[in-house]
Tab-separated table of C-alpha atoms and ligand atoms in Angstrom:
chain	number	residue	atom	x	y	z
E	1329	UNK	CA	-7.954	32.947	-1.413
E	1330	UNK	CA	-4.315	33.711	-1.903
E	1331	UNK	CA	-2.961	33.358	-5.851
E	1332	UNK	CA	-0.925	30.479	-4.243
E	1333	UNK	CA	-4.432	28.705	-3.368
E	1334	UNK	CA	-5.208	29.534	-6.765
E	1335	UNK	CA	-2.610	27.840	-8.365
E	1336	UNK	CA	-2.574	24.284	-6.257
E	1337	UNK	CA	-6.419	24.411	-7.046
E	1338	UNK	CA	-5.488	24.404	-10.694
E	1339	UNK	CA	-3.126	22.015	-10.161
E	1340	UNK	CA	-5.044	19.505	-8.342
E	1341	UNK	CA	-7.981	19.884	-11.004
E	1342	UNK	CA	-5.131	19.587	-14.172
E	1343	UNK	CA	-4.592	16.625	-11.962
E	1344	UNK	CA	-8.211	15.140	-11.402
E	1345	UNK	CA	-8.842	16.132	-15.649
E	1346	UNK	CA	-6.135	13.383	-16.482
E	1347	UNK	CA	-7.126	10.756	-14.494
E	1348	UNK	CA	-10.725	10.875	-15.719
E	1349	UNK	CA	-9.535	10.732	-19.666
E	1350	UNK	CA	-6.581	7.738	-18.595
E	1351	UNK	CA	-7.628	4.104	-17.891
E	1352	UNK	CA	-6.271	1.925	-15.219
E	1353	UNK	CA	-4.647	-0.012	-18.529
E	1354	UNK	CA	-2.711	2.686	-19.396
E	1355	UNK	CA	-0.559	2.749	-16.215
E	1356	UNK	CA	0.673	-0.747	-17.360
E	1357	UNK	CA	3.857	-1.006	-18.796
E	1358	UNK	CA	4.074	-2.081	-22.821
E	1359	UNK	CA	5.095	-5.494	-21.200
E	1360	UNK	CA	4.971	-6.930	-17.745
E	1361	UNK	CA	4.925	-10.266	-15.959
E	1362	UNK	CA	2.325	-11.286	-13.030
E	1363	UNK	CA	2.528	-14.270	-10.877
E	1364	UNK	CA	-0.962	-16.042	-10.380
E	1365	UNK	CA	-0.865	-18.421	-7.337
E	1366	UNK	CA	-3.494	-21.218	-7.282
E	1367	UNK	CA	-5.695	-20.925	-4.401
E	1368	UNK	CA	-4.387	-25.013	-3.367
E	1369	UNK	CA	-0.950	-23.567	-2.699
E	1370	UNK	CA	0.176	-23.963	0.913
E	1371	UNK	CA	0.169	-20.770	2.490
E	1372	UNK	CA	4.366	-21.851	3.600
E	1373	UNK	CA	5.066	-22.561	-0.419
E	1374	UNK	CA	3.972	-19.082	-1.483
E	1375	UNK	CA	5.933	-17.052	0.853
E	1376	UNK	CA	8.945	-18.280	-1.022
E	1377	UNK	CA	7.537	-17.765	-4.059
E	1378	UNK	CA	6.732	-14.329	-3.343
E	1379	UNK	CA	10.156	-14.029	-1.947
E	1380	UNK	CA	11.778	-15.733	-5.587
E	1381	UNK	CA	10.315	-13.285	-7.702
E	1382	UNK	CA	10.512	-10.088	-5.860
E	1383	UNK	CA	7.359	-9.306	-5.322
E	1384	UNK	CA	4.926	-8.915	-2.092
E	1385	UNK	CA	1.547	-9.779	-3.274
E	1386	UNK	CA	-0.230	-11.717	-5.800
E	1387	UNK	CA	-3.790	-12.339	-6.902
E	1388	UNK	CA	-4.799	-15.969	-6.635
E	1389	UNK	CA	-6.932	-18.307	-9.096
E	1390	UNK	CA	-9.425	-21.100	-7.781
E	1391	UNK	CA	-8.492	-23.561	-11.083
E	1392	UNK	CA	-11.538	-25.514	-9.813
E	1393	UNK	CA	-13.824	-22.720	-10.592
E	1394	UNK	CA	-11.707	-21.112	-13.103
E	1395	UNK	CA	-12.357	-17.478	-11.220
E	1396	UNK	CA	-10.334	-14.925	-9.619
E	1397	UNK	CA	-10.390	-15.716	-5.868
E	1398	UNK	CA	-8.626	-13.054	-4.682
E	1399	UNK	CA	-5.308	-10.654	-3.814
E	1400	UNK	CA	-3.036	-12.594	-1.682
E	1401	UNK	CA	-1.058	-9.034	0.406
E	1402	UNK	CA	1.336	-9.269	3.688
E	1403	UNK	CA	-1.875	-8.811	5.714
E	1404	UNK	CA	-3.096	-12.567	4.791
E	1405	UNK	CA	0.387	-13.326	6.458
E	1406	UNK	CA	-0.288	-11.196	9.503
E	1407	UNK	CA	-3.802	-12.491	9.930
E	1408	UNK	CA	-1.956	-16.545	10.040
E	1409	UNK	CA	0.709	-14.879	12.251
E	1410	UNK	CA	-2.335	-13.776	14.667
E	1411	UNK	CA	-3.854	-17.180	13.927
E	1412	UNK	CA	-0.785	-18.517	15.573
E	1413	UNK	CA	-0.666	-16.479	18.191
E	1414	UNK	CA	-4.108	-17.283	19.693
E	1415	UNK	CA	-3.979	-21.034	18.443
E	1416	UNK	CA	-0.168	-21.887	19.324
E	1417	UNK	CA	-0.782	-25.254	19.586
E	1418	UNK	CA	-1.987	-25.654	16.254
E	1419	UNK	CA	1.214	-24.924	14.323
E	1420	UNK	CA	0.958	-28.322	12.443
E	1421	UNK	CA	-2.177	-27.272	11.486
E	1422	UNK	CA	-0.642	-23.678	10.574
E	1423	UNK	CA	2.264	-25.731	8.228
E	1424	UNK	CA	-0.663	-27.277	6.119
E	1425	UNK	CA	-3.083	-23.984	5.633
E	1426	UNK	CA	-3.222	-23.765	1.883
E	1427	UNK	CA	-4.306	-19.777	0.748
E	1428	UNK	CA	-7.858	-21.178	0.430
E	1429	UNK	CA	-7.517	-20.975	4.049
E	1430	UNK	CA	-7.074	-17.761	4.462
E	1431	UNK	CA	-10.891	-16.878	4.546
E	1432	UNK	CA	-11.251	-19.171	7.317
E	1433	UNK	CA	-8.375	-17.890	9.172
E	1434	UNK	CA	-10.463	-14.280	8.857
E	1435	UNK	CA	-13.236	-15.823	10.798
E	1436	UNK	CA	-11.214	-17.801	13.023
E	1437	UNK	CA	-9.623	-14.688	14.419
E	1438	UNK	CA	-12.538	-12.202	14.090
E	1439	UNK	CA	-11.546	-10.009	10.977
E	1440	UNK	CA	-13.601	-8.804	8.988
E	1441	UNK	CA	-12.906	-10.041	5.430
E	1442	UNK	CA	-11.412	-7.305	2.948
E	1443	UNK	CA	-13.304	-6.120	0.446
E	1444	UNK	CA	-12.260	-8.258	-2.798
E	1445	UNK	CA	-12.719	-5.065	-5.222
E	1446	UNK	CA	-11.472	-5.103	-8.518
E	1447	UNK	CA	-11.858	-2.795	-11.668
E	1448	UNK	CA	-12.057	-3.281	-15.331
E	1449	UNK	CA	-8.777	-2.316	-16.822
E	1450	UNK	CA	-10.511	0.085	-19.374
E	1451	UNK	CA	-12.505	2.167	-17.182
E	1452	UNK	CA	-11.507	5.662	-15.892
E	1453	UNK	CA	-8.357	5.528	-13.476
E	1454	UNK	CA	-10.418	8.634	-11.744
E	1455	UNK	CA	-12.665	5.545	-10.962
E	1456	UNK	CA	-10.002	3.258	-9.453
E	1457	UNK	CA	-8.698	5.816	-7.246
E	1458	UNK	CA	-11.809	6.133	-5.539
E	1459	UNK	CA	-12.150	3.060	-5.629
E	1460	UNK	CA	-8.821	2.297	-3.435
E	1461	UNK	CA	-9.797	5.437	-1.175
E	1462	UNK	CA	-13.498	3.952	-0.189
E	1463	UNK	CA	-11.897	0.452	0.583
E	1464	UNK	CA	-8.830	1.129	1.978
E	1465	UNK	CA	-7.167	-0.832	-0.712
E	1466	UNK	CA	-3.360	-0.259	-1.477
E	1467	UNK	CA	-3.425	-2.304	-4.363
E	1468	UNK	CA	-6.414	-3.471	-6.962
E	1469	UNK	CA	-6.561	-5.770	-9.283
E	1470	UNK	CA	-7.934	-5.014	-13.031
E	1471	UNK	CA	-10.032	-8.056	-13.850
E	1472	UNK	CA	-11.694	-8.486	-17.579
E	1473	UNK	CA	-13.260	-11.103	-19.327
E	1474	UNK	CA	-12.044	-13.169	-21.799
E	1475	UNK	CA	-13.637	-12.438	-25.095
E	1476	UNK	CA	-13.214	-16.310	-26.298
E	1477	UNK	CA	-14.199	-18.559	-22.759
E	1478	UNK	CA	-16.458	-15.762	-21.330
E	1479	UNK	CA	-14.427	-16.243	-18.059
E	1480	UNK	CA	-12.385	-13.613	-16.163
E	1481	UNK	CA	-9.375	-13.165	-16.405
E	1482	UNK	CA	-6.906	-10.648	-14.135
E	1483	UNK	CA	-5.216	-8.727	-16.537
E	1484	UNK	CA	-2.556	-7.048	-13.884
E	1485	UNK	CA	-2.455	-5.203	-10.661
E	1486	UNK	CA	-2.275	-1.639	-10.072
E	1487	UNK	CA	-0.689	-0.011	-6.825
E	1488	UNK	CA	-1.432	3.147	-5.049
E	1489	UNK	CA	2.438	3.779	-5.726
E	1490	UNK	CA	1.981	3.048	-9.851
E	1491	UNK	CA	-1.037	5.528	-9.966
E	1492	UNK	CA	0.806	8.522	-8.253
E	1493	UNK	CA	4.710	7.597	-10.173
E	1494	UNK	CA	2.207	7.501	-13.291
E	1495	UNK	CA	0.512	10.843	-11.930
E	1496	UNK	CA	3.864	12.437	-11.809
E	1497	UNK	CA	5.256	11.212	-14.732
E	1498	UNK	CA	2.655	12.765	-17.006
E	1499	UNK	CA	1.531	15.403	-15.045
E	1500	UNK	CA	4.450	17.744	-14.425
E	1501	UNK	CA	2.856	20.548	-15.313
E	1502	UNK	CA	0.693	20.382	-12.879
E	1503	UNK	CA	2.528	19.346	-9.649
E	1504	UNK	CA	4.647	22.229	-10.457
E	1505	UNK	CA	1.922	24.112	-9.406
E	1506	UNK	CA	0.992	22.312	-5.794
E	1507	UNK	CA	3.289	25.042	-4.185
E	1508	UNK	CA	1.836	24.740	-0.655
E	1509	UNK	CA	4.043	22.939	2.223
E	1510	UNK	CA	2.418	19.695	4.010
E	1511	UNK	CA	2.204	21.717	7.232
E	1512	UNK	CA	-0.534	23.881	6.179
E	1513	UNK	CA	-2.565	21.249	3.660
E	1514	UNK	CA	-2.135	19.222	6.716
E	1515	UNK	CA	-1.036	16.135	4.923
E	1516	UNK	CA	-0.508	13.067	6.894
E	1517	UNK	CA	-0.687	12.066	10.504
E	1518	UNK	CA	1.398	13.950	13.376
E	1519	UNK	CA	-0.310	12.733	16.312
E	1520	UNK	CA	-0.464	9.415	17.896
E	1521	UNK	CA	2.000	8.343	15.815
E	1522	UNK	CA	2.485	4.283	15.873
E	1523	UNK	CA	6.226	4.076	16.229
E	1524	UNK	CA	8.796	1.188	18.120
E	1525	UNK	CA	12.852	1.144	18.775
E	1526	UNK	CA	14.881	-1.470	17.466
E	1527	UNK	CA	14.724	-3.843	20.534
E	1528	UNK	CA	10.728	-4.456	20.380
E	1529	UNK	CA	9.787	-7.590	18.695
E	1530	UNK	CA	8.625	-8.031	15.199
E	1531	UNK	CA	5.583	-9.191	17.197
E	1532	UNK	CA	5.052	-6.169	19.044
E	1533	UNK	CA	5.452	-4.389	15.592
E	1534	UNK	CA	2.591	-6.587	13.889
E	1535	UNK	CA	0.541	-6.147	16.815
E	1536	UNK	CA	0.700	-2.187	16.688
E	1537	UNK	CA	0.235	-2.751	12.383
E	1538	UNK	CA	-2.979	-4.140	13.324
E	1539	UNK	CA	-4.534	-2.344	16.407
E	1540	UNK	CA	-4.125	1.106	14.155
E	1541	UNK	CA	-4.439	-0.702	10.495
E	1542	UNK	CA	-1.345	0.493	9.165
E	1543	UNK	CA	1.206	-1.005	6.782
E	1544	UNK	CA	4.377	0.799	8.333
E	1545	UNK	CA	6.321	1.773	11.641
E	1546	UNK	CA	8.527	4.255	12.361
E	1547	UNK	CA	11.449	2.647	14.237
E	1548	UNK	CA	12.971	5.251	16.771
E	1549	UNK	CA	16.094	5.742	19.038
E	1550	UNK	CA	15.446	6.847	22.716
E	1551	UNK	CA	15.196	10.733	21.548
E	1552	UNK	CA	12.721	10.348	19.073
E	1553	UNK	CA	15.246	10.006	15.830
E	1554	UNK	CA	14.043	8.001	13.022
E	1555	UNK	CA	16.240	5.309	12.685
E	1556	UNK	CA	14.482	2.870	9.967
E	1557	UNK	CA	10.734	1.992	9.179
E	1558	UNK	CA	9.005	-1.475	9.811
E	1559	UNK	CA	6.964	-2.264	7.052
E	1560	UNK	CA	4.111	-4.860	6.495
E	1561	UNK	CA	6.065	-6.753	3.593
E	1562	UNK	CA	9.409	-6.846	6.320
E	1563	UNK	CA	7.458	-10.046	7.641
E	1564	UNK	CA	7.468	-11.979	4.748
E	1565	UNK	CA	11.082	-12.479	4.654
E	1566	UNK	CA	10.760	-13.394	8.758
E	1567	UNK	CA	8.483	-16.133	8.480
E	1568	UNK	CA	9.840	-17.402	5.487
E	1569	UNK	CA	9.699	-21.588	6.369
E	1570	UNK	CA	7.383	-21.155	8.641
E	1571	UNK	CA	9.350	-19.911	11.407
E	1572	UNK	CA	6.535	-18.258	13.649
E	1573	UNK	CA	8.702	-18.479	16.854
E	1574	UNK	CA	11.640	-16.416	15.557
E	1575	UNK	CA	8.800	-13.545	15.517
E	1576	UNK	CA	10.357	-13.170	18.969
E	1577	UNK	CA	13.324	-11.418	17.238
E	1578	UNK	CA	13.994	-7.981	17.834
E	1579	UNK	CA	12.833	-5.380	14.688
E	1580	UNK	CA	17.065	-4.684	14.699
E	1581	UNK	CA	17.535	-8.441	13.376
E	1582	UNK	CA	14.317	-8.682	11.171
E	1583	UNK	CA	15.833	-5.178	9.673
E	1584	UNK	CA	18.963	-6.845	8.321
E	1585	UNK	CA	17.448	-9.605	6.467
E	1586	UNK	CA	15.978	-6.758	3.913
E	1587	UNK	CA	16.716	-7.479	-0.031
E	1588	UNK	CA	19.861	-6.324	-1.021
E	1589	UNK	CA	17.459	-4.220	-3.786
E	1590	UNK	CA	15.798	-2.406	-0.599
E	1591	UNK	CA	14.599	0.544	-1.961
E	1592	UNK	CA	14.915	2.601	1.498
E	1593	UNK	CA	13.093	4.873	3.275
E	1594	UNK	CA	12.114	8.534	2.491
E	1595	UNK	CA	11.784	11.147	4.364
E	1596	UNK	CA	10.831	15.321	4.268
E	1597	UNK	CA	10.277	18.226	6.021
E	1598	UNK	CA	7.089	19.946	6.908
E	1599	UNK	CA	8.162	22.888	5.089
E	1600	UNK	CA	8.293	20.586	1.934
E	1601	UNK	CA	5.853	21.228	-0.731
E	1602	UNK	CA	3.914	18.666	-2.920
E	1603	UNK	CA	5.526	19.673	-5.635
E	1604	UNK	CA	9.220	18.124	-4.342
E	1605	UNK	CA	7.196	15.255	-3.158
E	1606	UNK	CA	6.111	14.327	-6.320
E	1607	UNK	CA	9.309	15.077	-7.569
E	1608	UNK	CA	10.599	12.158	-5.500
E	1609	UNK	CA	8.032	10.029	-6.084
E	1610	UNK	CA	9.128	11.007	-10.031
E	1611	UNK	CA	12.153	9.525	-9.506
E	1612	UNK	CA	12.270	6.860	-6.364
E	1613	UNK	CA	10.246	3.489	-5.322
E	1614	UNK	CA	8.603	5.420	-2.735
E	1615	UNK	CA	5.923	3.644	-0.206
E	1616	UNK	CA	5.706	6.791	2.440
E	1617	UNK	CA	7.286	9.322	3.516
E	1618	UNK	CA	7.933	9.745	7.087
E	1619	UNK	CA	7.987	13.562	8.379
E	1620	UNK	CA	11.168	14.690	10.180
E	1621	UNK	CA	12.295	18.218	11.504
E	1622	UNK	CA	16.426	19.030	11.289
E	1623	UNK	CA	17.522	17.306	13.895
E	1624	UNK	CA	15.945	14.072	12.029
E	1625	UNK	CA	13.207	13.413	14.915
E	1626	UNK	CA	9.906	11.771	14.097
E	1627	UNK	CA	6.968	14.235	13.152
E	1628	UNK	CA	4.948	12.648	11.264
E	1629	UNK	CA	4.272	9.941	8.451
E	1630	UNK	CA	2.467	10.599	4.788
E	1631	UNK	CA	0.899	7.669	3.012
E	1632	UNK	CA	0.629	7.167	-0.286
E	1633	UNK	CA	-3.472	6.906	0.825
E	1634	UNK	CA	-3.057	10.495	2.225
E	1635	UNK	CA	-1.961	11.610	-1.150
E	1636	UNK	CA	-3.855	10.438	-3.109
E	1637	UNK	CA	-7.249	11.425	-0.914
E	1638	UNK	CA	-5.605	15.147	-1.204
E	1639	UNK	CA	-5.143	15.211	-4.897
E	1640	UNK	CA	-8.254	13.746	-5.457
E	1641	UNK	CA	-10.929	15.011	-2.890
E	1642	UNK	CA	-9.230	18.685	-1.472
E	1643	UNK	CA	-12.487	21.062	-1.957
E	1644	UNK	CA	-14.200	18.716	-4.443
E	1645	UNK	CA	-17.231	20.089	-2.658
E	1646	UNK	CA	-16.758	23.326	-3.187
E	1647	UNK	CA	-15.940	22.460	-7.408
E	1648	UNK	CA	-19.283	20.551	-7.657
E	1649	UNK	CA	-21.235	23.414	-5.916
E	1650	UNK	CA	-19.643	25.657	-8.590
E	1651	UNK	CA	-20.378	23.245	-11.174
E	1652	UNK	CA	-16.908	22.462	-11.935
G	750	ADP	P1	0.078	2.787	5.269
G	750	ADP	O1	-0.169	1.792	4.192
G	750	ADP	O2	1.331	3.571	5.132
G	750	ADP	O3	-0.216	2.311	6.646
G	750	ADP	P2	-2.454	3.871	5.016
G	750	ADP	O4	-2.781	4.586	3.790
G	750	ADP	O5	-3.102	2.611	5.326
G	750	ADP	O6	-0.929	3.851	4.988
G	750	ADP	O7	-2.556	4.842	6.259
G	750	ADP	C1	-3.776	5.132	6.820
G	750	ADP	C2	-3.616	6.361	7.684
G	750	ADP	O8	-2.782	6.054	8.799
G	750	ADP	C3	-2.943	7.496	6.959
G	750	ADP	O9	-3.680	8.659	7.174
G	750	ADP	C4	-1.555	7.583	7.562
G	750	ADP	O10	-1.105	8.923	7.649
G	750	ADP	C5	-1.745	6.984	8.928
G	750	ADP	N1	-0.544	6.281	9.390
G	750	ADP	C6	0.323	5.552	8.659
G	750	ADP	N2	1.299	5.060	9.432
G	750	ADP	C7	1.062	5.486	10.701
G	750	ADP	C8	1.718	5.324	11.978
G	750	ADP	N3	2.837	4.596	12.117
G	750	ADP	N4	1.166	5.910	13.067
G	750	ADP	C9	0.027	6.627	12.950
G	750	ADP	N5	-0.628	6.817	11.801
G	750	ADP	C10	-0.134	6.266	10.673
């Protein structure tokens, strides 16, 4: 292997050393706020609570029980929206779902219930990675238990995004060394790419979201330019009231109701190496980064997901066989 293998390989194991001597606790902030929501909610009241406090997820509490019950994520919402869909003429019923619902609403429309995985906050971060990886998980929540009632308690969340800003925060001395451009570690999708223009519906969106269980669309003009990105979260703010029929509305008008905060879209080149991408992700809110050439036409998209199965897996084989 070329001294350029050599070096990512070093790199990615510098990488791999922190995140088996750092805990999932110490990606938290000194202080930090979490909203709980109480499993009797109505499904309509927390989308504007999500919407009040900036924030697109939240785990919930059964106060009957006194357990955690759960991470409430934009794909409970698209699993009501697709409720409504195949049950229009239920939408009173839809207006009084409270999130204990939502398991129901699983069965009612034939998906399979996610995982509910958590981790304890002090264990390995190594751990939670693979954690996220083997579920599919974009976000998990660190539960403990409460040294004086016994009971659990959920101590925060942690994202895919915090583990990789927290990655690149601490670990510059190592990304400096992942010197090889996405093309040839072949990071990320570039075929069959789910994409839409700015005249389909947010519906037509959510229903390509969940035929290839993805969190994000490239939206496209008519020669393949990226134009924007649809994300999972975008249909919070479009239901918001319980306004299932404005779903009708064309990805171009759902678009403009983003935050004022939006933190944008990101984009590189295949001739970009990890390096730069973690220098972004140093520096920016990033979610994905969506591949373009020069001419700003769609190549490809890299998940957070993708990155993180790179840094953590790439020829982890090969290391155990060597006893590494
Ligand atoms: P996201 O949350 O961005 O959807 P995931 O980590 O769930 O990302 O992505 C799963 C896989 O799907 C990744 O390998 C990613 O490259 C790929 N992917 C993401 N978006 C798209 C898309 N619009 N079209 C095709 N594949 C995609």
């Amino acid at each position: 292997s070329s001294p350029l293998d050599k070096e990512q390989m070093q790199g990615l194991r510098g990488i791999r050393e922190f995140l088996k001597v750092r805990t999932s606790y110490d990606v938290l902030p000194l202080s930090f706020r979490l909203v709980v929501l109480d499993n009797d909610l109505l499904i309509k009241k927390s989308l504007n609570i999500l919407i009040q406090n900036g924030i697109v997820s939240a785990p919930l509490w059964d106060s009957r029980n006194s357990t955690f019950a759960g991470l409430l994520t934009s794909t409970d919402y698209i699993n009501v929206i697709q409720y409504y869909c195949q049950f229009p003429e239920d939408l009173d019923q839809v207006d009084k779902f409270r999130l204990s619902s939502l398991r129901e609403i699983e069965r009612a429309i034939g998906v399979l219930p996610l995982e509910t995985v958590s981790v304890h906050p002090m264990r390995p971060l190594y751990e939670a990675c693979r954690r996220m990886l083997k579920t599919r998980a974009r976000r998990i929540p660190l539960v403990d238990i409460d040294d004086e009632t016994g009971r659990e308690t959920v101590v925060s969340v942690i994202t895919q995004y915090r583990i990789l800003k927290f990655i690149a925060v601490n670990n510059e001395q190592h990304t400096m060394l992942l010197k090889k451009p996405v093309r040839e570690l072949g990071l990320g999708t570039y075929r069959n790419l789910a994409v839409a223009t700015m005249n389909n519906s947010v519906l037509d969106v959510i229903h390509l979201m969940v035929k290839h269980n993805i969190s994000a669309v490239p939206i496209v003009d008519r020669d393949g330019k990226l134009l924007n990105v649809f994300e999972a979260v975008d249909v919070i703010p479009c239901i918001k009231g319980g306004a299932y029929d404005e779903l009708s509305a064309t990805v171009g008008d759902a678009l403009s109701r983003r935050a004022d905060d939006f933190a944008g879209i990101y984009t590189c080149g295949e001739d970009d190496r990890l390096d730069s991408i973690f220098d972004t992700v140093r520096k920016s809110r990033v979610h994905r980064l969506v591949v373009v050439d020069d001419d700003s036409r769609l190549k490809g998209i890299i998940s957070l997901s993708d990155i993180l199965k790179y840094v953590l897996l790439y020829g982890e084989e090969e290391d155990a066989i060597r006893g590494n």
